[in-house]
XYZ file of C-alpha atoms in Angstrom:
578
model
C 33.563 -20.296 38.181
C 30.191 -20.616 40.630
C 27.105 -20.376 38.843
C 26.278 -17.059 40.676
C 29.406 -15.806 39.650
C 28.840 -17.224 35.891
C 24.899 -15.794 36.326
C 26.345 -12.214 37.358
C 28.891 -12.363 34.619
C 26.343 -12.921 32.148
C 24.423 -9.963 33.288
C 27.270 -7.768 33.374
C 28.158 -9.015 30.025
C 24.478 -8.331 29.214
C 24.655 -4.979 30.404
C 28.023 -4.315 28.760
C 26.329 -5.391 25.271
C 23.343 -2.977 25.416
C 25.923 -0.280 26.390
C 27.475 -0.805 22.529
C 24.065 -1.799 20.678
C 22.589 1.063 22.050
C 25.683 3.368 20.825
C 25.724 1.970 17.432
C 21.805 3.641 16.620
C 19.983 -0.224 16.366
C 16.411 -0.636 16.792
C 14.791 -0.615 20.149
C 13.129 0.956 22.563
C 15.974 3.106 24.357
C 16.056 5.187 26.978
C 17.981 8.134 26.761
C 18.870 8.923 30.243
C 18.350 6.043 32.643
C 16.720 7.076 36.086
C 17.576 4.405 38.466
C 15.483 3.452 41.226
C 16.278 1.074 44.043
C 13.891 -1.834 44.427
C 11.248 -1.056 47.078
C 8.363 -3.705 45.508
C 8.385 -6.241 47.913
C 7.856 -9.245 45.745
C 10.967 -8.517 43.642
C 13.259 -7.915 47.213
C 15.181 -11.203 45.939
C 15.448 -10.714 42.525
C 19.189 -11.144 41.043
C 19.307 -7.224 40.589
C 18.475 -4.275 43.114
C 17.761 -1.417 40.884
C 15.186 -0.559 38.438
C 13.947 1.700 35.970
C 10.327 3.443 34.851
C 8.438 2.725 32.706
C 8.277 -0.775 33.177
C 7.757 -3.164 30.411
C 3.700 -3.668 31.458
C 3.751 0.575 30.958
C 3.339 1.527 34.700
C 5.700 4.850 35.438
C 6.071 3.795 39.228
C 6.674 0.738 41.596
C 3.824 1.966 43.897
C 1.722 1.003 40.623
C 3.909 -2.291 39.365
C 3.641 -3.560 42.929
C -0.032 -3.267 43.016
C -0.590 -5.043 40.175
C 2.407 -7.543 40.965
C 0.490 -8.504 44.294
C -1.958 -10.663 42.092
C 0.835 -13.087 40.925
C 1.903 -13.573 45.064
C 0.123 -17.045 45.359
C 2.295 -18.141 42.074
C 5.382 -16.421 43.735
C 4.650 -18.476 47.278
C 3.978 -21.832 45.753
C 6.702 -21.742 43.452
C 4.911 -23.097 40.303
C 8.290 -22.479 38.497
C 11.850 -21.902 39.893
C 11.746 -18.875 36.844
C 8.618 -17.187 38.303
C 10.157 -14.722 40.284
C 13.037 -13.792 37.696
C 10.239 -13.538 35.290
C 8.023 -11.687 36.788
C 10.358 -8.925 38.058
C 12.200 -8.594 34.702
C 8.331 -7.371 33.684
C 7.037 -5.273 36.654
C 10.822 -4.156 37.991
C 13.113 -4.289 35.011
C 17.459 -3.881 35.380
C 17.990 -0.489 35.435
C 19.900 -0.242 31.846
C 20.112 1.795 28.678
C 17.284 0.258 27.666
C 14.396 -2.500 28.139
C 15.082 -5.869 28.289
C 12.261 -8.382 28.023
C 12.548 -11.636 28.828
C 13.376 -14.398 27.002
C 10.972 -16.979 25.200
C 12.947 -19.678 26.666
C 12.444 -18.170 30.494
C 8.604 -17.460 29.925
C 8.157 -21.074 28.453
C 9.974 -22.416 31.918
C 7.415 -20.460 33.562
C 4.099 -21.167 31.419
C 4.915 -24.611 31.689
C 4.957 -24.298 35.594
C 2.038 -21.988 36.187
C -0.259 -21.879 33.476
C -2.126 -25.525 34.877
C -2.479 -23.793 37.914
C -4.054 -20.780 36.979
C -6.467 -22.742 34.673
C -7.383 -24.895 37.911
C -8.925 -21.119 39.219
C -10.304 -20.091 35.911
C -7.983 -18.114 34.829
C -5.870 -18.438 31.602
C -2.328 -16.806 30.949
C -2.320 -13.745 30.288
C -1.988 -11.888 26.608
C 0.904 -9.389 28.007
C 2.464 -12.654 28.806
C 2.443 -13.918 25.528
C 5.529 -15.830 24.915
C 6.202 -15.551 21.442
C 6.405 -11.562 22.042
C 9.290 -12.373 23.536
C 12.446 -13.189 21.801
C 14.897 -16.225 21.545
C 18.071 -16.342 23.545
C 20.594 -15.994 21.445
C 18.709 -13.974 19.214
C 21.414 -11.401 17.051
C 20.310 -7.603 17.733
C 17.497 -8.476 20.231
C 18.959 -9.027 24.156
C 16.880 -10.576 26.649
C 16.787 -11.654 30.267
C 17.479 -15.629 30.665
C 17.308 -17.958 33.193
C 18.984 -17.731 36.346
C 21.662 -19.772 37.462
C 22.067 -21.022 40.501
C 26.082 -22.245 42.391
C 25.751 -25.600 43.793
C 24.424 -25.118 47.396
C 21.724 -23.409 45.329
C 22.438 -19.819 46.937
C 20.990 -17.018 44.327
C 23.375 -13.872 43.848
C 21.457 -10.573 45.203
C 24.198 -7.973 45.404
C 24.060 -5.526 42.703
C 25.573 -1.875 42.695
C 26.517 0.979 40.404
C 30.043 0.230 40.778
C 29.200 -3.137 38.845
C 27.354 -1.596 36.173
C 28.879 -0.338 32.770
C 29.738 2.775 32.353
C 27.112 4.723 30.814
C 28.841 7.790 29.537
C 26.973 9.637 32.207
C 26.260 9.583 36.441
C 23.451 7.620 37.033
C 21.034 8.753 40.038
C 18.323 7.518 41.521
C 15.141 9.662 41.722
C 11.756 9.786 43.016
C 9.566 9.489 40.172
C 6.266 12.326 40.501
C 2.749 11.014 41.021
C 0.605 10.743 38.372
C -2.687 12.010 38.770
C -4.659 15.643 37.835
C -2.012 18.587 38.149
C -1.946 19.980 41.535
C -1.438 23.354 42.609
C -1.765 24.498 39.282
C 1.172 23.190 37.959
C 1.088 21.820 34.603
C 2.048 18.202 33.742
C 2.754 17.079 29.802
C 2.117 14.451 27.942
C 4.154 11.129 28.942
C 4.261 8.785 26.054
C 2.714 5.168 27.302
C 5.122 2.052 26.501
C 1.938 1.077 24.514
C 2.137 3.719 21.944
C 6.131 4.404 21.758
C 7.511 3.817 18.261
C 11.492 3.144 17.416
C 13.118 7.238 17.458
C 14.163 5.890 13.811
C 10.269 6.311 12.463
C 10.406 9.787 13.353
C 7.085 9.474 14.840
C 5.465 12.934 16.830
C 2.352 13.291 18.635
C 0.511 17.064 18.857
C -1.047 17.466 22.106
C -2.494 21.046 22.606
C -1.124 23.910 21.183
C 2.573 23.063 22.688
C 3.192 19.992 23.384
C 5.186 17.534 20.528
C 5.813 14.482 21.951
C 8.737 12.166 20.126
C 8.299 8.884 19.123
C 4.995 8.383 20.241
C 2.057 7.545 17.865
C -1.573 8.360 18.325
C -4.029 5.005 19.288
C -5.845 4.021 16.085
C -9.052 2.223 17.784
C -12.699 3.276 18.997
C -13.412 5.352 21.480
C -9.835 6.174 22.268
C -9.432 9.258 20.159
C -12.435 11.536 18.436
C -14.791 8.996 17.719
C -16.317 5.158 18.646
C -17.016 2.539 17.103
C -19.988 3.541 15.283
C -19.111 6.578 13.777
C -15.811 4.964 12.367
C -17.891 2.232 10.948
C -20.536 4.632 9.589
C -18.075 7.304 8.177
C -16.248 4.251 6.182
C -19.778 3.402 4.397
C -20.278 7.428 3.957
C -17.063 7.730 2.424
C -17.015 5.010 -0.055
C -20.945 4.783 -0.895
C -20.472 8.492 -2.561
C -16.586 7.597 -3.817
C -18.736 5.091 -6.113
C -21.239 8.248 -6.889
C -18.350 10.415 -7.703
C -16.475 7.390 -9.561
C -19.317 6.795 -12.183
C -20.269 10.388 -12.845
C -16.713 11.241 -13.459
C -15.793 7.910 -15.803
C -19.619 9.140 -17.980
C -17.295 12.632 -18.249
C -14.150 10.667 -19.050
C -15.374 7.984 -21.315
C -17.540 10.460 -23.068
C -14.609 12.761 -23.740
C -12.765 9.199 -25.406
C -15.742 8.540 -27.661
C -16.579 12.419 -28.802
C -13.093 14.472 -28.192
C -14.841 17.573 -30.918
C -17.205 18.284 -28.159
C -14.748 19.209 -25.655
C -12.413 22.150 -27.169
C -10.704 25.114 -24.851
C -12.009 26.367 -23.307
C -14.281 23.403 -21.935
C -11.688 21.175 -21.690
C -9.894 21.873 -18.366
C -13.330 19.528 -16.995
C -12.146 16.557 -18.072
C -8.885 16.852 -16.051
C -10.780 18.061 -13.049
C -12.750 14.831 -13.400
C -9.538 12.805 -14.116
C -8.578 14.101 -10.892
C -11.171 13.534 -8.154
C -11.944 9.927 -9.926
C -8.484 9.160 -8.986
C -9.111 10.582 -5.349
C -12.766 8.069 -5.880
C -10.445 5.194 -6.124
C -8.042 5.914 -3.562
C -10.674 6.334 -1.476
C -12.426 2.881 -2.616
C -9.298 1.342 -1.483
C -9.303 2.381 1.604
C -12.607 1.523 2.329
C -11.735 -2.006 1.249
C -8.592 -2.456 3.456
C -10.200 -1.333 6.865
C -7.333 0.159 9.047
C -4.984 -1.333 7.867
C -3.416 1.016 5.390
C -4.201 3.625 8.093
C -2.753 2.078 10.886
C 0.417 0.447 12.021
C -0.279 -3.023 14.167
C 1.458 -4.013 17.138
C 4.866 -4.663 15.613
C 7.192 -6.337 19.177
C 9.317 -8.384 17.071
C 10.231 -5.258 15.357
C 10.388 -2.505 18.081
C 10.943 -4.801 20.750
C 7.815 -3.312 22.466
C 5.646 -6.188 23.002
C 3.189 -3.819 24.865
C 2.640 -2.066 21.922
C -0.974 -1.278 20.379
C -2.042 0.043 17.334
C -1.460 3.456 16.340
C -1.706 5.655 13.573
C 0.712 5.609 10.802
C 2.980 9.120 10.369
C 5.747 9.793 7.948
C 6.763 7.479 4.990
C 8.939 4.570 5.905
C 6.538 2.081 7.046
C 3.821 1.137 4.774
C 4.040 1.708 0.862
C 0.301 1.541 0.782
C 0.292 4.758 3.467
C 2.858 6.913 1.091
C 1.127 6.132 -1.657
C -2.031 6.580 -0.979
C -1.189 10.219 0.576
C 0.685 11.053 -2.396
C -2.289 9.903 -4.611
C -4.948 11.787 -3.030
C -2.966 14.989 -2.092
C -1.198 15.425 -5.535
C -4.958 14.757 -7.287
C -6.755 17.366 -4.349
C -4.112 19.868 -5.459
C -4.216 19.211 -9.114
C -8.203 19.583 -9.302
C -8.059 22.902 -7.856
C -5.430 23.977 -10.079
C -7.630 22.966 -13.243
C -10.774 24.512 -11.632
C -8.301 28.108 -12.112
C -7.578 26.950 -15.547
C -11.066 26.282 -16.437
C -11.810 29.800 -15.078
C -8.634 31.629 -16.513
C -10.020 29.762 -20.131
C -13.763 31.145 -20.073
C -11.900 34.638 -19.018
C -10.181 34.589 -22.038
C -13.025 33.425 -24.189
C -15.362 36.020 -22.718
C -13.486 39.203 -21.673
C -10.339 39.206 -24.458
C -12.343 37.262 -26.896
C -9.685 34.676 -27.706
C -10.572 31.700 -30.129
C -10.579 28.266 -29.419
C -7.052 27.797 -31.469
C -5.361 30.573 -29.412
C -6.291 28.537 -26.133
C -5.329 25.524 -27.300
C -1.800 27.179 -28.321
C -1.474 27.581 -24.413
C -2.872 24.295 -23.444
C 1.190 23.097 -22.351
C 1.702 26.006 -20.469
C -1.823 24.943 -18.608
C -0.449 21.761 -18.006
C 2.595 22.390 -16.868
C 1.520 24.354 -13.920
C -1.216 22.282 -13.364
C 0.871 18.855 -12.862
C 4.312 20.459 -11.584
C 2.623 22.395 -8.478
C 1.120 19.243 -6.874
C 4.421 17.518 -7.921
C 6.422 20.651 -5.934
C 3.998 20.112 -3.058
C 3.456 16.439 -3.066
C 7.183 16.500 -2.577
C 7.514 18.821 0.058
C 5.087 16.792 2.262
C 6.853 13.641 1.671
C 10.595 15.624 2.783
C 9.128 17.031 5.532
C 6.936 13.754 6.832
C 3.396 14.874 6.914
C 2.259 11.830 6.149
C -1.079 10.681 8.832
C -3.410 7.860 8.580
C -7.118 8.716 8.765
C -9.003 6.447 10.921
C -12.081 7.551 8.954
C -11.370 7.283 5.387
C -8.887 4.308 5.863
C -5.962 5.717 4.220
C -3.664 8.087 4.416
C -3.501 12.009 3.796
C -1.797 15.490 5.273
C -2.904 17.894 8.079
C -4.344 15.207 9.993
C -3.331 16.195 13.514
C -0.879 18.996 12.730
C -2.823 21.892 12.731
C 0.728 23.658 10.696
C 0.256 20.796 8.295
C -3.446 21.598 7.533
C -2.294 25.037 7.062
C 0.343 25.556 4.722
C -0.276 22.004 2.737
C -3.967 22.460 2.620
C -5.439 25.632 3.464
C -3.459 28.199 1.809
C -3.516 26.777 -1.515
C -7.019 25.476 -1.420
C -8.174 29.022 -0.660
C -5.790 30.544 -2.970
C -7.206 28.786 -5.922
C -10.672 29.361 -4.761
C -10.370 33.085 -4.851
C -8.233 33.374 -8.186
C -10.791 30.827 -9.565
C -13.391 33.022 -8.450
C -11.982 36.308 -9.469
C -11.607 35.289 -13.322
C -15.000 33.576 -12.986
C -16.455 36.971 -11.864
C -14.826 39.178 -14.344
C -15.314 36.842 -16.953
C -19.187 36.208 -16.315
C -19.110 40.001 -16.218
C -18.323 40.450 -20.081
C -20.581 37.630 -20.903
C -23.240 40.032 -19.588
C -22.289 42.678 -21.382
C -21.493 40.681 -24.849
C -25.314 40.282 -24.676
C -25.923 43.681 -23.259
C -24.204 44.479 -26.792
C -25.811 41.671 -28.913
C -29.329 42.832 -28.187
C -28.669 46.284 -29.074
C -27.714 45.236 -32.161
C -30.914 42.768 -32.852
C -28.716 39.729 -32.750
C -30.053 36.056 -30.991
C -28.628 35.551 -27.871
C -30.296 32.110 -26.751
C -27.342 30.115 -27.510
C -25.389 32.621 -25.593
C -27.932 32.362 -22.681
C -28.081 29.032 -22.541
C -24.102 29.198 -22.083
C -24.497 31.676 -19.695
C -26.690 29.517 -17.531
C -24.568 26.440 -17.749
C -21.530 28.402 -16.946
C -23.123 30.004 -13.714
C -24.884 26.567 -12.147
C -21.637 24.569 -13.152
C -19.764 27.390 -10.932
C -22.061 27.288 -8.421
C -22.264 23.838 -7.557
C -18.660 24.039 -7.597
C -17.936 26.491 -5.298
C -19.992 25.784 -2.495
C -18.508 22.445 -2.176
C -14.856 23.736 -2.767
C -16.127 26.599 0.178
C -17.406 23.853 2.584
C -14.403 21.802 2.547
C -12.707 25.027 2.981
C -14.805 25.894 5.750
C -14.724 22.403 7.456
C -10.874 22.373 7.458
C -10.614 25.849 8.994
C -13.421 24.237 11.736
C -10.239 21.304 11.956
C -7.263 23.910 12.267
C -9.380 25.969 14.958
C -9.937 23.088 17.376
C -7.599 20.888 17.053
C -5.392 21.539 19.664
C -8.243 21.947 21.966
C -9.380 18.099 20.960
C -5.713 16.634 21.506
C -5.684 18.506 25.022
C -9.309 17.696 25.999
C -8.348 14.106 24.550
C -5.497 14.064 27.274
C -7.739 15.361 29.804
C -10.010 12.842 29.418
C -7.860 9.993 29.176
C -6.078 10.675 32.483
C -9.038 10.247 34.394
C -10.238 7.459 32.921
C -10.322 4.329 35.133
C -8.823 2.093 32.753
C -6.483 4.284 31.146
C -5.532 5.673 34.932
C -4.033 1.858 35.158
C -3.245 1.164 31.646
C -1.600 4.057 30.487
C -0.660 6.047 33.397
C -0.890 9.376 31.392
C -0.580 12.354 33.685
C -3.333 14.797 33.393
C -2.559 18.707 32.913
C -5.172 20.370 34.538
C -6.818 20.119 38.008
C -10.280 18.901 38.031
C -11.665 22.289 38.574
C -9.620 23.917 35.562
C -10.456 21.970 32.784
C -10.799 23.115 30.061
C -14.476 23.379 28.873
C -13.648 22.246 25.027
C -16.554 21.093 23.177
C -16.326 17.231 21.206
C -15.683 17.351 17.728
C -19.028 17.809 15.453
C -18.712 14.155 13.714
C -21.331 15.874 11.154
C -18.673 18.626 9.859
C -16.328 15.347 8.671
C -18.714 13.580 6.866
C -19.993 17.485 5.321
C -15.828 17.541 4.365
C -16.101 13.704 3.183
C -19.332 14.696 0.762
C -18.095 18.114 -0.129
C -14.798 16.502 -1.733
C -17.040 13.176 -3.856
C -19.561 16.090 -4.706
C -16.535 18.114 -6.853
C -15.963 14.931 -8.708
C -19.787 14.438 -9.307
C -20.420 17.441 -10.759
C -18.040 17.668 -12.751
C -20.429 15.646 -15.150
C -22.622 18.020 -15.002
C -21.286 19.331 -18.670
C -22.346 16.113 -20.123
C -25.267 15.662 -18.257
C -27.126 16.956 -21.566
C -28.790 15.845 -25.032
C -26.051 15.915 -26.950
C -24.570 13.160 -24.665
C -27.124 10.530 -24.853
C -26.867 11.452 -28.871
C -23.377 10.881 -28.039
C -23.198 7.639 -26.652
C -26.553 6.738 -28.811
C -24.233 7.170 -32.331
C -21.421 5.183 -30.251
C -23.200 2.148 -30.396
C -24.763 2.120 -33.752
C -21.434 2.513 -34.890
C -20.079 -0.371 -32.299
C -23.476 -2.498 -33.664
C -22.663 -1.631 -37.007
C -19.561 -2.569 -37.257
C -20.152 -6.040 -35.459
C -23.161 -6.510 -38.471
C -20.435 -5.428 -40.789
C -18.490 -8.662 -39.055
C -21.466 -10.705 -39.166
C -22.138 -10.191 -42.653
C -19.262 -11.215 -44.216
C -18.949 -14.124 -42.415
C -21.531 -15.607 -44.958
C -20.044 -14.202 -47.701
């Protein structure tokens, strides 16, 4: 056999491979329904193959595009620096039309490095990053197909004849189309959302990407880097200091409250004790949050994985669902089961003083219920925690550096956070009211009857500034997320918008825009301000929660601790001279 012949086989062969990888569900970038093009770039016209498919593997969606950009490797095309610089080249801008990309291999872009790279240096310029060859993988590599060297007969005549009638069959009639111009809609006409190659994700990750108010994109992932999204550089930077400066704030006020329930448990009965477990909660939520801050993006965000979704294009984006990072699932579990179960035990505390001041139940007839109060406190986040995990509503946060729910779903932020949030602030509120209410009138009655009421006022007072500077944080965050679920969609369009007729992006991305210039949406940025409010609001629960200790008694407290800790070292000291 002629080395054409043996060169075509191996393409067919190629070919006929991806046909039964592809069918058997393995990794990769695939695409669905191939729409072949014939070659019209003129600078692939003699590559081994005549048809092609968009996107390319450099992420442009048409040759008019790929042959722009191509035109800048022509002096490296005309000299030959490498008999593998055409192959190579087209197998990037012009790829075989098949089931799915095929990259090159590392062996053919070494043959070509090796060729071309002196020569670019000797005009100041170095080889480029998208040309990287170890994104590329080995020949021979098992699960991972790639486009080799050619080979040539022996009177050195390449093979150019390629037709659909040589091509596997698919399953389905290939045709080749005109692919639409990208650019601002035109004539009204509305264009989605086209995923770039830089920000598609394997269709096993289950990633989706909200743009507007109906547009869910599959397998694509949201960029996770400045001034691509919300926010730059400098508000990422500063909301990461915001967020874990007043994590450590709520962290120490809520271990005072936790350490001084250890050493003093008497001074924390029913129906007082409820605060502990709200503080147990949100200095859990401190930590999480401390972690984050120490890990950057990277619990937050996925890097460029090629070797794994045989996108070597790909660019950071933001982590969604739970198979990828433990440190994501985690994290999102920690925080959401700990939001939930804070909440929950600011109703208990409420439901407790209800019962204390309206039905006038004792402290041992509260504590008889204490299970029950645990129960649903700890088995509702549990429900819920579980539900988001099932249904995959999972998000990193580029600002808090982990990962949480209702991120850039607006039906996440809804049903996962909004509802119950508000549902336990009213309930909360409603035995607060009615209980607070018959602590009036208990005094009302008390004075009638001549009886001292300061330690009853003093309660009074502690009850109503400990609810206070509860509820207006719990009412902010409230308030911020509602600001979140209102505009969200309007961000993700605007964000499209935007993007589209960008320069850079215009070339990079290629991402159609949806709107004519003159009907653009007017859609305001979003208020960086109202995220670090949320960020504050949500360390400020966990700080006041020590404002029941914040007293007398405690510094008697933690005073009698250590004289007893003192006294019983002198008690070790002592008889060691015995």
């Amino acid at each position: 056999m002629g080395r054409p012949q043996a060169a075509w086989c191996t393409a067919w062969v190629l070919s006929l491979g991806l046909s039964v990888w592809a069918a058997s569900d393995s990794a990769g970038v695939v695409l669905q329904s191939p729409q072949c093009e014939l070659i019209t770039m003129d600078q692939c016209q003699h590559a081994l193959w005549t048809n092609t498919t968009f996107p390319n593997l450099m992420g442009h969606l048409d040759q008019e595009t790929a042959g722009q950009q191509l035109r800048q490797y022509a002096p490296l095309i005309s000299i030959k620096c490498s008999p593998d610089v055409l192959t190579f080249l087209c197998s990037m801008y012009a790829p075989v039309c098949t089931i799915m990309q095929v990259p090159p291999c590392r062996e053919l872009c070494l043959s070509v490095k090796a060729g071309c790279e002196k020569i670019m240096n000797q005009f100041n310029y170095d080889w480029p990053d998208a040309f990287a060859c170890h994104h590329f993988p080995p020949d021979g590599t098992e699960g991972q197909p790639c486009m080799n060297k050619p080979l040539l007969n022996q009177a050195q005549q390449p093979l150019y004849e390629s037709s659909w009638a040589q091509l596997p069959n698919y399953g389905h009639s290939p045709q080749i189309t005109a692919r639409p111009a990208v650019g601002p809609g035109r004539g009204g006409a509305l264009a989605n959302f086209t995923c770039p190659v830089q920000l598609q994700m394997p269709r096993e990750f289950e990633y989706r990407l909200h743009i507007g108010s109906d547009q869910v994109i599959a397998d694509c992932g949201a960029p996770c880097y400045h001034n691509v999204t919300f926010f730059n550089r400098d508000q990422i930077q500063f909301a990461q200091s915001w967020i874990g400066s007043w994590s450590v704030v709520c962290l120490i006020s809520c271990l005072v409250t936790l350490l001084t329930y250890i050493i003093d448990r008497g001074r924390f009965p029913y129906p007082e004790r409820p605060i502990i477990y709200l503080a147990l909660c949100y200095g859990c939520m401190a930590v999480i949050y401390l972690i984050g801050f120490g890990h950057g993006d990277s619990i937050a965000c996925n890097p460029a994985v090629p070797n794994r979704t045989m996108n070597f294009l790909a660019e950071k984006t933001i982590k969604q669902g739970t198979l990828h990072d433990w440190r994501c699932t985690l994290s999102a579990m920690g925080l959401y089961f700990f939001f939930i179960a804070g909440s929950l035990w600011w109703v208990i505390l409420t439901i407790t003083w209800f019962l204390s001041a309206a039905l006038k139940w004792g402290q041992e007839a509260i504590d008889v219920k204490s299970q029950f109060f645990h129960t649903v406190a700890w088995t509702i986040p549990s429900i819920l925690t579980s539900a988001m995990l099932i249904t995959k509503n999972v998000e990193g946060d580029v600002l808090s550096g982990v990962c949480f729910v209702g991120l850039w779903s607006p039906s996440s932020l809804l049903y996962f956070l909004l509802v119950p949030l508000m549902s336990c602030l009213i309930l909360g509120s409603l035995f607060l009211v009615f209980g607070y209410f018959s602590l009036i009138r208990i005094r009302t009655i008390m004075k009638q009857d001549g009886t001292k009421t300061d330690k009853l006022e003093r309660l009074m007072i502690r009850i109503g500034i400990f609810s206070i500077l509860y509820t207006l944080p719990a009412l902010t965050i409230i308030i911020c997320y509602l600001y979140e679920h209102k505009h969200m969609s309007d961000w993700t369009q605007k964000w499209q918008e935007t993007i589209c007729r960008d320069p850079f992006f215009q070339d990079k991305w290629q991402t159609p825009c949806r709107f004519p210039d003159n009907r653009v949406p007017n859609t305001p940025d979003p208020k960086f301000n109202v995220f670090l409010i949320k960020y504050f609001s949500i360390a400020m629960i966990g700080i006041i929660s020590g404002f029941w200790v914040w007293c007398g008694k405690t510094l008697t407290t933690w005073k009698s601790f250590f004289q007893r800790l003192s006294g019983h070292q002198n008690k070790n000291g002592n008889s060691a001279y015995v």
